Structures are given as structure tokens and as C-alpha cells.
Tab-separated table of C-alpha atoms in Angstrom:
chain	number	residue	atom	x	y	z
A	1	MET	CA	-45.486	19.070	49.330
A	2	LYS	CA	-42.768	16.788	48.445
A	3	ILE	CA	-39.121	17.980	47.976
A	4	ALA	CA	-36.072	16.355	46.935
A	5	PHE	CA	-32.403	17.828	48.150
A	6	LYS	CA	-29.009	16.713	49.328
A	7	ILE	CA	-27.934	17.321	52.893
A	8	ASN	CA	-24.438	16.700	54.164
A	9	GLY	CA	-23.720	14.617	50.862
A	10	LYS	CA	-26.840	12.308	51.270
A	11	SER	CA	-29.884	12.411	48.841
A	12	ILE	CA	-33.395	13.079	50.466
A	13	THR	CA	-37.006	13.005	49.420
A	14	LYS	CA	-39.375	14.380	52.226
A	15	GLU	CA	-43.281	15.283	52.131
A	16	VAL	CA	-43.212	18.869	54.125
A	17	ARG	CA	-45.646	21.110	55.263
A	18	PRO	CA	-45.431	24.002	53.207
A	19	SER	CA	-44.966	27.044	55.460
A	20	LEU	CA	-42.146	24.713	57.251
A	21	LEU	CA	-39.115	26.892	58.031
A	22	LEU	CA	-35.480	25.234	56.791
A	23	ILE	CA	-34.365	25.221	60.344
A	24	ASP	CA	-37.207	23.300	61.588
A	25	LEU	CA	-36.602	20.768	58.754
A	26	ILE	CA	-33.051	20.497	59.603
A	27	ARG	CA	-33.153	20.358	63.453
A	28	ASP	CA	-36.927	18.566	64.106
A	29	VAL	CA	-37.213	16.619	60.894
A	30	LEU	CA	-33.822	15.516	59.783
A	31	LYS	CA	-32.743	15.571	64.143
A	32	LEU	CA	-29.285	17.664	62.978
A	33	LYS	CA	-29.007	19.782	66.491
A	34	GLY	CA	-25.827	21.296	65.103
A	35	THR	CA	-27.485	24.314	63.546
A	36	LYS	CA	-29.005	26.619	66.349
A	37	PRO	CA	-32.060	28.370	66.692
A	38	GLY	CA	-30.730	31.723	68.252
A	39	CYS	CA	-33.020	34.893	67.249
A	40	LEU	CA	-34.878	33.027	64.726
A	41	GLU	CA	-35.126	36.417	62.754
A	42	GLY	CA	-32.224	36.772	60.880
A	43	GLU	CA	-29.627	38.739	63.353
A	44	CYS	CA	-27.548	36.793	65.115
A	45	GLY	CA	-26.678	34.075	62.213
A	46	ALA	CA	-26.360	30.726	64.819
A	47	CYS	CA	-28.850	28.731	62.457
A	48	THR	CA	-26.317	29.479	59.343
A	49	VAL	CA	-26.142	27.035	57.028
A	50	ILE	CA	-24.846	26.789	53.172
A	51	ILE	CA	-27.005	25.958	50.318
A	52	ASP	CA	-25.067	25.546	47.175
A	53	GLY	CA	-22.203	27.619	48.341
A	54	TYR	CA	-24.017	30.417	49.941
A	55	ALA	CA	-24.233	30.733	53.601
A	56	ILE	CA	-27.687	31.805	54.284
A	57	ASN	CA	-29.647	32.055	57.801
A	58	SER	CA	-32.197	28.566	57.750
A	59	CYS	CA	-34.479	30.375	60.015
A	60	LEU	CA	-35.663	32.736	57.225
A	61	TYR	CA	-36.084	30.044	54.699
A	62	LEU	CA	-38.558	27.684	53.607
A	63	ALA	CA	-37.788	24.527	53.671
A	64	ILE	CA	-39.319	23.819	50.145
A	65	ASN	CA	-37.308	25.721	48.496
A	66	VAL	CA	-34.293	23.791	48.784
A	67	ASN	CA	-35.570	21.767	46.328
A	68	GLY	CA	-33.273	20.473	44.015
A	69	LYS	CA	-30.380	22.229	45.918
A	70	GLU	CA	-27.799	20.821	48.084
A	71	ILE	CA	-27.466	21.767	51.991
A	72	THR	CA	-24.566	21.463	53.893
A	73	THR	CA	-24.577	21.734	57.944
A	74	ILE	CA	-22.180	21.681	60.748
A	75	GLU	CA	-22.425	17.952	60.888
A	76	GLY	CA	-21.111	17.683	57.203
A	77	LEU	CA	-17.721	18.966	57.550
A	78	SER	CA	-16.567	16.506	59.769
A	79	GLY	CA	-17.637	13.654	61.716
A	80	THR	CA	-16.346	11.199	64.496
A	81	LYS	CA	-13.929	9.348	61.788
A	82	SER	CA	-12.957	12.171	59.712
A	83	PRO	CA	-10.551	15.018	60.823
A	84	LEU	CA	-11.811	18.406	61.951
A	85	HIS	CA	-12.425	21.131	58.423
A	86	LYS	CA	-9.653	23.888	58.528
A	87	THR	CA	-12.302	26.294	59.580
A	88	GLN	CA	-13.185	24.303	62.380
A	89	GLU	CA	-8.982	23.459	63.794
A	90	LYS	CA	-8.332	27.218	63.683
A	91	MET	CA	-11.276	28.235	65.425
A	92	ILE	CA	-10.152	25.849	68.475
A	93	GLU	CA	-6.378	26.785	68.105
A	94	HIS	CA	-7.230	30.749	68.673
A	95	GLY	CA	-9.952	29.866	71.682
A	96	GLY	CA	-12.250	31.042	69.345
A	97	VAL	CA	-15.014	28.637	71.319
A	98	GLN	CA	-16.395	29.496	74.764
A	99	CYS	CA	-20.441	28.765	75.374
A	100	GLY	CA	-19.914	27.584	71.752
A	101	PHE	CA	-23.724	28.090	70.824
A	102	CYS	CA	-22.003	30.837	67.834
A	103	THR	CA	-19.849	28.439	66.778
A	104	SER	CA	-21.247	26.074	64.262
A	105	GLY	CA	-22.843	29.516	62.362
A	106	MET	CA	-19.826	31.340	62.436
A	107	ILE	CA	-17.834	28.373	61.054
A	108	MET	CA	-20.424	28.051	58.242
A	109	THR	CA	-20.266	31.632	57.477
A	110	THR	CA	-16.275	31.238	57.555
A	111	LYS	CA	-16.230	28.265	55.260
A	112	ALA	CA	-18.673	29.694	52.660
A	113	PHE	CA	-16.295	33.029	52.769
A	114	SER	CA	-13.302	30.787	52.455
A	115	ASP	CA	-14.651	28.309	49.585
A	116	LYS	CA	-15.529	31.630	47.603
A	117	CYS	CA	-12.311	33.281	48.241
A	118	ILE	CA	-9.973	30.025	47.801
A	119	ALA	CA	-11.928	29.467	44.252
A	120	GLU	CA	-11.210	33.443	43.172
A	121	GLY	CA	-7.939	33.088	44.208
A	122	ILE	CA	-8.296	36.031	46.615
A	123	THR	CA	-6.687	36.219	50.555
A	124	PRO	CA	-8.745	38.608	51.883
A	125	THR	CA	-8.183	41.183	54.125
A	126	ARG	CA	-8.596	41.460	57.888
A	127	ASP	CA	-11.725	43.789	57.236
A	128	GLU	CA	-13.114	41.491	54.913
A	129	VAL	CA	-13.035	38.796	57.098
A	130	LYS	CA	-14.508	41.184	59.431
A	131	LYS	CA	-16.938	42.172	57.163
A	132	SER	CA	-17.838	38.438	56.158
A	133	LEU	CA	-18.654	37.737	59.879
A	134	GLU	CA	-21.163	40.745	60.278
A	135	GLY	CA	-24.018	38.272	60.132
A	136	ASN	CA	-23.194	36.303	63.165
A	137	LEU	CA	-23.222	37.409	66.969
A	138	CYS	CA	-21.176	36.184	69.912
A	139	ARG	CA	-21.792	36.869	73.270
A	140	CYS	CA	-18.636	35.927	75.186
A	141	THR	CA	-15.428	36.124	73.020
A	142	GLY	CA	-15.639	39.693	71.904
A	143	TYR	CA	-15.000	38.765	68.683
A	144	VAL	CA	-10.784	39.103	68.379
A	145	LYS	CA	-10.274	35.316	68.332
A	146	ILE	CA	-12.922	34.332	66.387
A	147	ILE	CA	-11.717	36.619	63.559
A	148	ASP	CA	-8.030	35.384	64.081
A	149	ALA	CA	-9.321	32.119	63.847
A	150	ALA	CA	-11.239	33.347	60.260
A	151	GLU	CA	-8.548	34.883	58.981
A	152	ALA	CA	-6.232	31.991	59.964
A	153	VAL	CA	-7.627	29.985	57.649
A	154	TYR	CA	-5.888	31.789	54.975
A	155	GLU	CA	-2.254	30.717	55.959
A	156	ASN	CA	-0.526	27.851	54.397
B	1	MET	CA	-47.174	30.732	61.392
B	2	ASP	CA	-49.345	28.711	58.772
B	3	PHE	CA	-49.805	29.095	55.145
B	4	ASP	CA	-50.543	27.341	52.089
B	5	VAL	CA	-47.822	27.751	48.983
B	6	ILE	CA	-48.570	27.771	45.433
B	7	ASN	CA	-44.722	26.989	43.855
B	8	VAL	CA	-44.504	28.302	40.089
B	9	THR	CA	-41.651	27.585	38.271
B	10	THR	CA	-42.576	29.525	34.776
B	11	THR	CA	-43.989	32.807	34.132
B	12	ASP	CA	-47.043	31.182	32.790
B	13	GLU	CA	-47.633	29.468	36.029
B	14	LEU	CA	-47.040	32.497	37.590
B	15	CYS	CA	-49.642	34.590	35.856
B	16	SER	CA	-52.476	31.891	36.467
B	17	ALA	CA	-51.408	31.607	40.397
B	18	ILE	CA	-52.130	35.051	40.340
B	19	ALA	CA	-55.065	35.348	38.060
B	20	GLY	CA	-56.812	32.374	40.214
B	21	ASN	CA	-56.173	34.058	43.409
B	22	LEU	CA	-57.579	37.795	42.796
B	23	ASN	CA	-60.392	36.729	45.633
B	24	ASN	CA	-57.813	34.918	47.639
B	25	ASN	CA	-55.325	36.683	50.322
B	26	PHE	CA	-52.118	36.404	48.696
B	27	ARG	CA	-48.661	37.796	48.981
B	28	ILE	CA	-45.429	37.132	46.779
B	29	GLY	CA	-42.635	35.035	48.510
B	30	ALA	CA	-38.787	35.200	46.795
B	31	GLY	CA	-36.341	36.043	49.520
B	32	TYR	CA	-38.289	35.503	52.364
B	33	THR	CA	-36.011	37.682	54.674
B	34	ASP	CA	-38.490	40.288	55.292
B	35	LEU	CA	-41.621	38.266	54.944
B	36	ILE	CA	-41.377	35.182	57.545
B	37	LEU	CA	-40.539	37.991	59.962
B	38	GLU	CA	-43.527	39.697	59.173
B	39	LEU	CA	-45.459	36.633	59.007
B	40	LYS	CA	-44.637	35.637	62.280
B	41	GLN	CA	-45.604	38.750	63.782
B	42	ALA	CA	-48.973	39.200	61.844
B	43	ARG	CA	-50.476	35.897	62.107
B	44	VAL	CA	-52.430	35.872	59.061
B	45	GLN	CA	-55.328	33.607	58.716
B	46	ASP	CA	-56.079	32.311	55.348
B	47	LEU	CA	-52.831	33.571	53.515
B	48	THR	CA	-51.728	31.959	50.305
B	49	ILE	CA	-47.835	32.363	49.259
B	50	ILE	CA	-47.394	32.592	45.716
B	51	ASN	CA	-43.497	31.324	45.902
B	52	ILE	CA	-41.409	32.590	43.234
B	53	ALA	CA	-38.149	31.446	44.782
B	54	GLN	CA	-38.166	28.741	42.110
B	55	LEU	CA	-39.144	30.756	39.015
B	56	GLU	CA	-36.837	29.947	35.924
B	57	ASP	CA	-37.326	32.696	33.614
B	58	PRO	CA	-34.233	34.914	33.066
B	59	SER	CA	-36.249	37.961	32.983
B	60	PHE	CA	-36.718	37.395	36.559
B	61	ASN	CA	-33.143	36.171	37.468
B	62	SER	CA	-30.727	37.621	35.661
B	63	ILE	CA	-28.517	40.817	35.077
B	64	ILE	CA	-28.608	41.754	31.335
B	65	GLU	CA	-27.653	44.499	29.278
B	66	LYS	CA	-30.228	45.393	26.465
B	67	GLY	CA	-29.856	48.494	24.352
B	68	ASP	CA	-29.269	51.653	26.207
B	69	HIS	CA	-30.072	49.908	29.526
B	70	ILE	CA	-28.896	47.150	32.493
B	71	ILE	CA	-31.486	45.229	33.286
B	72	LEU	CA	-32.070	43.689	36.761
B	73	GLY	CA	-34.296	40.460	37.445
B	74	ALA	CA	-36.373	41.350	40.352
B	75	LEU	CA	-35.206	37.907	41.986
B	76	VAL	CA	-31.589	39.043	41.709
B	77	THR	CA	-30.235	39.271	45.157
B	78	ALA	CA	-28.289	41.862	47.026
B	79	SER	CA	-25.164	39.433	46.325
B	80	ASP	CA	-25.856	38.898	42.663
B	81	LEU	CA	-25.169	42.852	42.568
B	82	VAL	CA	-22.224	42.760	45.085
B	83	ASP	CA	-20.484	40.225	42.908
B	84	ASN	CA	-21.286	41.538	39.738
B	85	LYS	CA	-18.164	43.107	38.008
B	86	LYS	CA	-19.960	45.828	36.076
B	87	ILE	CA	-22.414	47.144	38.658
B	88	LYS	CA	-19.064	47.181	41.022
B	89	GLU	CA	-17.591	49.288	38.557
B	90	GLU	CA	-19.845	51.349	36.568
B	91	TYR	CA	-22.435	51.879	39.161
B	92	PRO	CA	-20.520	51.959	42.468
B	93	VAL	CA	-23.726	53.817	44.111
B	94	LEU	CA	-25.683	50.658	43.750
B	95	TYR	CA	-22.551	48.065	44.888
B	96	GLU	CA	-22.149	50.106	47.759
B	97	SER	CA	-25.722	50.272	48.759
B	98	ALA	CA	-26.011	46.427	48.429
B	99	LEU	CA	-23.221	45.969	50.344
B	100	SER	CA	-24.470	47.373	52.684
B	101	VAL	CA	-27.578	45.510	53.349
B	102	ALA	CA	-27.621	43.560	56.399
B	103	SER	CA	-25.412	40.559	56.590
B	104	THR	CA	-23.829	38.223	53.843
B	105	GLN	CA	-26.505	35.674	54.734
B	106	ILE	CA	-29.426	38.067	54.405
B	107	ARG	CA	-27.595	39.695	50.944
B	108	ASN	CA	-27.517	36.089	49.478
B	109	SER	CA	-31.236	35.601	49.998
B	110	ALA	CA	-32.961	38.951	49.813
B	111	THR	CA	-33.993	40.274	46.468
B	112	VAL	CA	-33.728	43.540	44.544
B	113	GLY	CA	-37.684	43.310	43.501
B	114	GLY	CA	-38.448	42.838	47.549
B	115	ASN	CA	-36.182	45.874	48.551
B	116	ILE	CA	-38.682	48.034	46.255
B	117	CYS	CA	-41.656	46.143	46.692
B	118	ASN	CA	-41.145	46.678	50.528
B	119	ALA	CA	-41.423	50.188	49.999
B	120	SER	CA	-39.687	51.217	53.060
B	121	PRO	CA	-38.075	54.771	52.939
B	122	ALA	CA	-34.687	53.380	54.446
B	123	ALA	CA	-34.635	50.514	51.771
B	124	ASP	CA	-30.865	50.852	50.534
B	125	MET	CA	-31.179	49.397	46.973
B	126	SER	CA	-34.523	51.341	46.489
B	127	ALA	CA	-32.425	54.484	47.278
B	128	ALA	CA	-29.424	53.727	44.817
B	129	LEU	CA	-32.129	53.111	42.333
B	130	VAL	CA	-33.809	56.098	42.614
B	131	ALA	CA	-30.710	57.945	42.135
B	132	LEU	CA	-30.014	56.102	39.229
B	133	GLN	CA	-33.464	57.006	37.805
B	134	ALA	CA	-34.370	53.043	37.327
B	135	ILE	CA	-37.782	52.343	35.534
B	136	CYS	CA	-39.756	49.205	37.254
B	137	ASN	CA	-41.126	47.070	34.627
B	138	ILE	CA	-44.132	45.219	35.656
B	139	LEU	CA	-46.173	42.449	34.601
B	140	ASP	CA	-49.902	41.818	34.978
B	141	SER	CA	-51.371	38.284	35.206
B	142	ASP	CA	-52.908	38.917	31.562
B	143	GLY	CA	-49.125	39.444	30.788
B	144	ARG	CA	-49.786	42.780	29.548
B	145	GLU	CA	-46.552	44.949	30.843
B	146	ARG	CA	-46.274	48.612	31.767
B	147	ASN	CA	-42.866	50.916	33.135
B	148	GLU	CA	-43.260	53.563	35.521
B	149	PRO	CA	-40.250	55.644	37.113
B	150	LEU	CA	-38.986	53.904	40.870
B	151	VAL	CA	-39.679	57.419	42.107
B	152	SER	CA	-43.319	57.256	41.570
B	153	PHE	CA	-43.679	53.592	41.766
B	154	ILE	CA	-42.974	53.765	45.752
B	155	LYS	CA	-45.803	55.835	47.005
B	156	GLY	CA	-45.340	55.848	50.578
B	157	VAL	CA	-44.338	54.016	53.350
B	158	ARG	CA	-44.880	50.055	52.806
B	159	LYS	CA	-47.375	51.506	49.536
B	160	THR	CA	-46.516	50.682	46.047
B	161	SER	CA	-48.621	51.574	42.711
B	162	LEU	CA	-49.007	47.543	42.218
B	163	VAL	CA	-52.658	46.669	41.907
B	164	LYS	CA	-53.439	43.338	42.758
B	165	ASN	CA	-53.080	41.524	39.604
B	166	GLU	CA	-49.413	42.998	39.415
B	167	ILE	CA	-46.075	41.498	39.937
B	168	LEU	CA	-42.705	43.706	39.430
B	169	LYS	CA	-40.541	41.836	36.786
B	170	SER	CA	-37.607	43.711	36.504
B	171	ILE	CA	-35.909	47.084	37.026
B	172	SER	CA	-33.906	48.792	34.454
B	173	ILE	CA	-31.265	51.314	34.875
B	174	PRO	CA	-29.654	53.744	31.926
B	175	LYS	CA	-26.416	52.680	31.051
B	176	ASN	CA	-24.012	55.414	31.648
B	177	SER	CA	-23.129	58.052	28.904
B	178	SER	CA	-19.380	58.950	30.402
B	179	SER	CA	-17.041	56.734	32.074
B	180	HIS	CA	-16.012	59.959	34.362
B	181	ILE	CA	-18.022	59.247	37.281
B	182	LYS	CA	-18.594	59.866	40.842
B	183	SER	CA	-21.122	57.938	42.602
B	184	GLY	CA	-21.526	56.508	45.862
B	185	PHE	CA	-23.759	55.691	48.766
B	186	GLU	CA	-23.231	57.156	52.080
B	187	LYS	CA	-25.177	55.229	55.246
B	188	VAL	CA	-25.396	56.735	58.502
B	189	GLY	CA	-26.752	54.011	61.127
B	190	THR	CA	-25.532	53.417	64.947
B	191	ARG	CA	-23.438	50.524	63.938
B	192	LYS	CA	-21.605	49.402	60.629
B	193	SER	CA	-23.569	45.497	60.035
B	194	MET	CA	-27.427	44.503	60.392
B	195	GLU	CA	-28.222	48.306	60.206
B	196	ILE	CA	-31.341	50.108	59.145
B	197	SER	CA	-30.576	53.543	57.515
B	198	ILE	CA	-31.050	56.652	60.064
B	199	VAL	CA	-30.195	58.481	56.718
B	200	SER	CA	-28.611	57.374	53.481
B	201	LEU	CA	-27.388	59.670	50.705
B	202	SER	CA	-27.073	57.839	47.406
B	203	TYR	CA	-25.101	59.990	44.062
B	204	HIS	CA	-24.687	59.158	40.746
B	205	ILE	CA	-22.869	62.250	38.925
B	206	GLN	CA	-21.591	61.787	35.370
B	207	CYS	CA	-19.041	64.498	33.782
B	208	SER	CA	-17.581	65.281	30.829
B	209	SER	CA	-13.399	64.081	30.011
B	210	GLU	CA	-13.119	67.865	31.315
B	211	GLY	CA	-14.905	67.041	35.094
B	212	THR	CA	-17.913	69.369	33.711
B	213	ILE	CA	-21.109	67.790	35.554
B	214	GLU	CA	-23.164	66.926	32.441
B	215	LYS	CA	-26.022	64.067	34.728
B	216	ALA	CA	-26.559	63.691	38.103
B	217	GLY	CA	-28.542	61.861	40.186
B	218	VAL	CA	-29.419	61.943	43.756
B	219	SER	CA	-31.584	60.462	46.799
B	220	CYS	CA	-32.123	60.330	50.113
B	221	GLY	CA	-33.473	57.602	52.131
B	222	ALA	CA	-35.115	57.304	55.527
B	223	VAL	CA	-36.045	61.290	55.395
B	224	ALA	CA	-39.649	61.137	53.927
B	225	THR	CA	-42.442	58.949	53.524
B	226	THR	CA	-40.927	57.551	49.983
B	227	ILE	CA	-37.404	57.939	48.629
B	228	PRO	CA	-36.986	61.502	47.312
B	229	PHE	CA	-35.127	62.024	44.170
B	230	ALA	CA	-33.632	65.454	44.821
B	231	SER	CA	-33.910	67.170	41.538
B	232	SER	CA	-33.026	70.822	42.317
B	233	ALA	CA	-29.909	69.727	43.693
B	234	CYS	CA	-29.220	67.823	40.635
B	235	ASN	CA	-29.890	70.320	38.661
B	236	PHE	CA	-27.718	72.934	40.968
B	237	LEU	CA	-25.069	70.677	40.179
B	238	ILE	CA	-25.122	70.745	36.107
B	239	GLY	CA	-22.279	72.362	34.734
B	240	LYS	CA	-20.568	72.740	37.343
B	241	ASN	CA	-16.624	71.021	37.145
B	242	ILE	CA	-16.064	68.470	39.962
B	243	ASP	CA	-13.147	68.944	41.093
B	244	ALA	CA	-13.813	72.466	41.728
B	245	ILE	CA	-17.070	72.853	43.906
B	246	SER	CA	-16.493	75.378	46.327
B	247	GLU	CA	-17.596	75.499	49.827
B	248	ILE	CA	-20.094	77.767	49.237
B	249	GLU	CA	-21.239	75.263	46.284
B	250	ARG	CA	-21.382	72.568	48.865
B	251	ILE	CA	-23.583	74.473	51.050
B	252	GLY	CA	-25.700	75.120	48.397
B	253	PHE	CA	-26.227	71.748	47.250
B	254	ALA	CA	-26.502	70.461	50.682
B	255	LYS	CA	-29.599	73.264	51.072
B	256	LYS	CA	-30.987	71.765	48.079
B	257	VAL	CA	-30.925	68.566	49.468
B	258	LEU	CA	-32.529	69.217	52.545
B	259	GLU	CA	-35.237	70.836	50.811
B	260	TYR	CA	-36.577	67.173	49.851
B	261	ALA	CA	-36.033	65.754	54.097
B	262	ILE	CA	-39.304	65.650	55.882
B	263	PRO	CA	-38.451	63.221	58.199
B	264	ILE	CA	-39.861	62.091	61.522
B	265	SER	CA	-38.991	61.425	64.871
B	266	ASP	CA	-38.673	57.465	65.716
B	267	ILE	CA	-36.928	54.597	67.831
B	268	ARG	CA	-33.622	54.875	65.569
B	269	ALA	CA	-33.544	58.875	65.205
B	270	SER	CA	-35.291	62.336	65.735
B	271	ALA	CA	-36.142	64.111	62.624
B	272	TRP	CA	-33.708	66.919	63.789
B	273	TYR	CA	-30.460	64.464	63.592
B	274	ARG	CA	-31.898	63.259	60.824
B	275	LYS	CA	-31.865	66.967	59.129
B	276	GLU	CA	-28.510	67.504	60.826
B	277	VAL	CA	-26.887	64.261	59.350
B	278	LEU	CA	-28.097	64.743	55.938
B	279	PHE	CA	-27.052	68.151	55.271
B	280	ASN	CA	-23.588	67.089	56.390
B	281	ILE	CA	-23.147	63.961	53.988
B	282	SER	CA	-24.286	66.152	51.175
B	283	LYS	CA	-22.127	68.758	51.536
B	284	SER	CA	-19.335	65.954	52.805
B	285	ILE	CA	-19.297	64.108	48.997
B	286	PHE	CA	-17.850	66.753	47.579
B	287	GLU	CA	-14.957	67.145	50.042
B	288	SER	CA	-11.772	65.449	49.155
């Protein structure tokens, strides 16, 4: 099946197997390895990417359904020549990264949530920030530093 | 996991895809948050997925008001419900149930039609919709439509009244007749997120401006093979004043809700625990 989509600003057309999962398109076909395969059943959020502004689990998404859509992966937030995204900077500042496996998912979820909050002119409460991260598991940090970092995104 | 996909973008294409596959093994794919997991485990051979994720028909993918009903397209996601101001303000039971589904990422994909057609007695949005006395609008491959109350549409665990050439198009919920409502969704699980209900209680009660209960809808999730609508508990409330429900009446109400619970013991909880919890949460909704 032929699909046309944008990923990290770049337009791509690909012929894909109908049952191909989005995570496999991103990692194996497009070789973008920042999106992590964790539980592969929608529990851990390590594979989170943003499609048209919405954070989704790429392990539970058919690649064919990105046709006509715009995907952002962790590679789309910054590069070797561009500065880190604010969500990434805050994660470093607050020591929210240990092994790093969950980090790209945490960042993508935080980015989608903060974009939505900023667009609606809302500063979320700490509980709302926590709730926004409910679909992301971390087995190292104990979450406090990650939540601190996600909350700090709204500081001026 | 391997299957063929027929991609449909219009309702006509959808009807022909269903009609053309009646002799084949096919499934409908919308949000995929349950289907992909099921297919990974089941290793089904020769399966065709009719993909409706790219269907561009507003009757399937939008929330509209029509006459005295609000109509939710089957492809409306849990996030669409959470972000809808009218749902949040006028149907708190549905808003809270949608917000309690899994996680943001799942809610962004998972559809209300999928939650219903998966026919799990623990399905949160379905439970709220049973309390709201929702009607399923069903389309067949010849373009004919029929309506059926959600409470009877769900026939048992993973069983609905849909026959092979039918698909759930939308769900209608009656508009509130009063602005004085008490409505909510109580979910008990072992943690707050990514949790399947051990027990849930949905209630949507409409009162006169003086507080007299005029209409009530109550349903309980994860305590039977279907999602029962607790009619006798609803009838018990009619005529009472919402702000003056006595302790004895709370117990009376909770006992009536419990009549609908025929739970099983499973990995998540024992039947005894489910009944205790259902009794206590039913009693608690009129406290405070």
C-alpha cells in the first residue's frame, strides 16, 4: 500500500505492507532509532510519537494510517545544529534522565501536552502534569524529577 | 502479525467492502488499541481488516446535536469526548469515564465505537453510555439502519447484537431535560492509570430546580457478563430530594444496585470484593 506523509518536516512517499506497525516504519524503514520499543502493548509509552499534534503509541498504530498526516519523533525536536527543545532542556536541568530508555517517550508526551496547554492559554497544575504522563513508565527515576521537569516547561 | 487491509474513505466504500467480504474472515479496524493486541496474540490466518480509520464521514467521526439527542460518531475518540465542552459540562459521567480510559496516548486513538463493540463488561465509556440510556445506530451493508438500546446491544463478554453485515455507526444520547444534574463515574482499580475497572458505577441523575429527582440512570461495570442498567435503583430515586437522601435511603439504593451484580472472581478481584466495593461506592455517591 502506498502512503504519503510528513515526518519531522520532511515529505515522504513509501510502499508499505498493510499490517506494518508505525513503530516498525519509524525504526526499521526510516532508521529513526530514537523512538523506543518497550512493552509493545501500549502500557509503557516509550514508543510515543506525535501525529498532527496528538501523542500516540506507535506500537498500536498501523503505518498506513499516517497517510496524509504529519509525524514528529524525538529526532524532529532538535538536531546537532539546532538547540534542544525546552522540554529536553528541562529534563536535563532537573536530572530526569537515568538510563534514558523512557526519555524520548516522556519528552514527546510532554511536548504534545505543553503545546496543547500553550495553545489554550492554560498553565496546568502539578496534578494535571502528572495525569498527562500517566501513559509513560520509568523504571529508574521514581518519576519526581520527570514531573518536576515537565512542570518547569511552563516557567517563564 | 500479518493481514490484508481494505482501506475505506467513504461510507459507500465501507458498505461495499463489508458486502464483498461476507464469506471471508474480516474485522473492522478503527483505533486499533485493542485490535492490534488481540491479533498479536491470536495469530489469525487469512484475515482481512476493513480499515475505517480514514473514513471521512461526519456521521461516523463527529459529535453533533440533532433534535433532542446528542449523536456521537463511532469513530469519536476518548480524547474527543474529554475535550468537548458540552460533554464535560452536561454529561460529567461520560467525561469522567472517557478521562479514566488508559492513558493520553490510548485515549487519542481509542474510539467510543470500539469500546462498545469490544463488549467488555469493564468498558468505562460503555458503562457511562448505558447509564445515559444511549441508543446504538447501526448500519448494514445495504445501507439500511436500525436502532437498539446500548444496554441490550451488549449481549455478553465480547458479544454484541451485530450481525456480520452490520457496523455501529453512531451512538445517540438523550439531551438533559434539566440543568440541575448529579452525574459522575466512580472507578475502582488497583491504580489510577492504565487500569481496567475492578468495579465501576456510572450515574446520571436529573432533578427539578427544587432538587426533586425526575430522571435517573445508573449502571455498573465489571460485575456481570454485560453492563446492567440498574432500573430498580433508578426507580427508587425518583421523587426523592437529591439534597436530602437519608442514610437508610442510601443503603436502600446501594442494595438495589447490588441486585444487578453477578460478578466473578478473576485475576483482578474476587466476586466478594466486587460486591462490597459496589455497595460502598453506590452508598457513597449521595454522601457530601
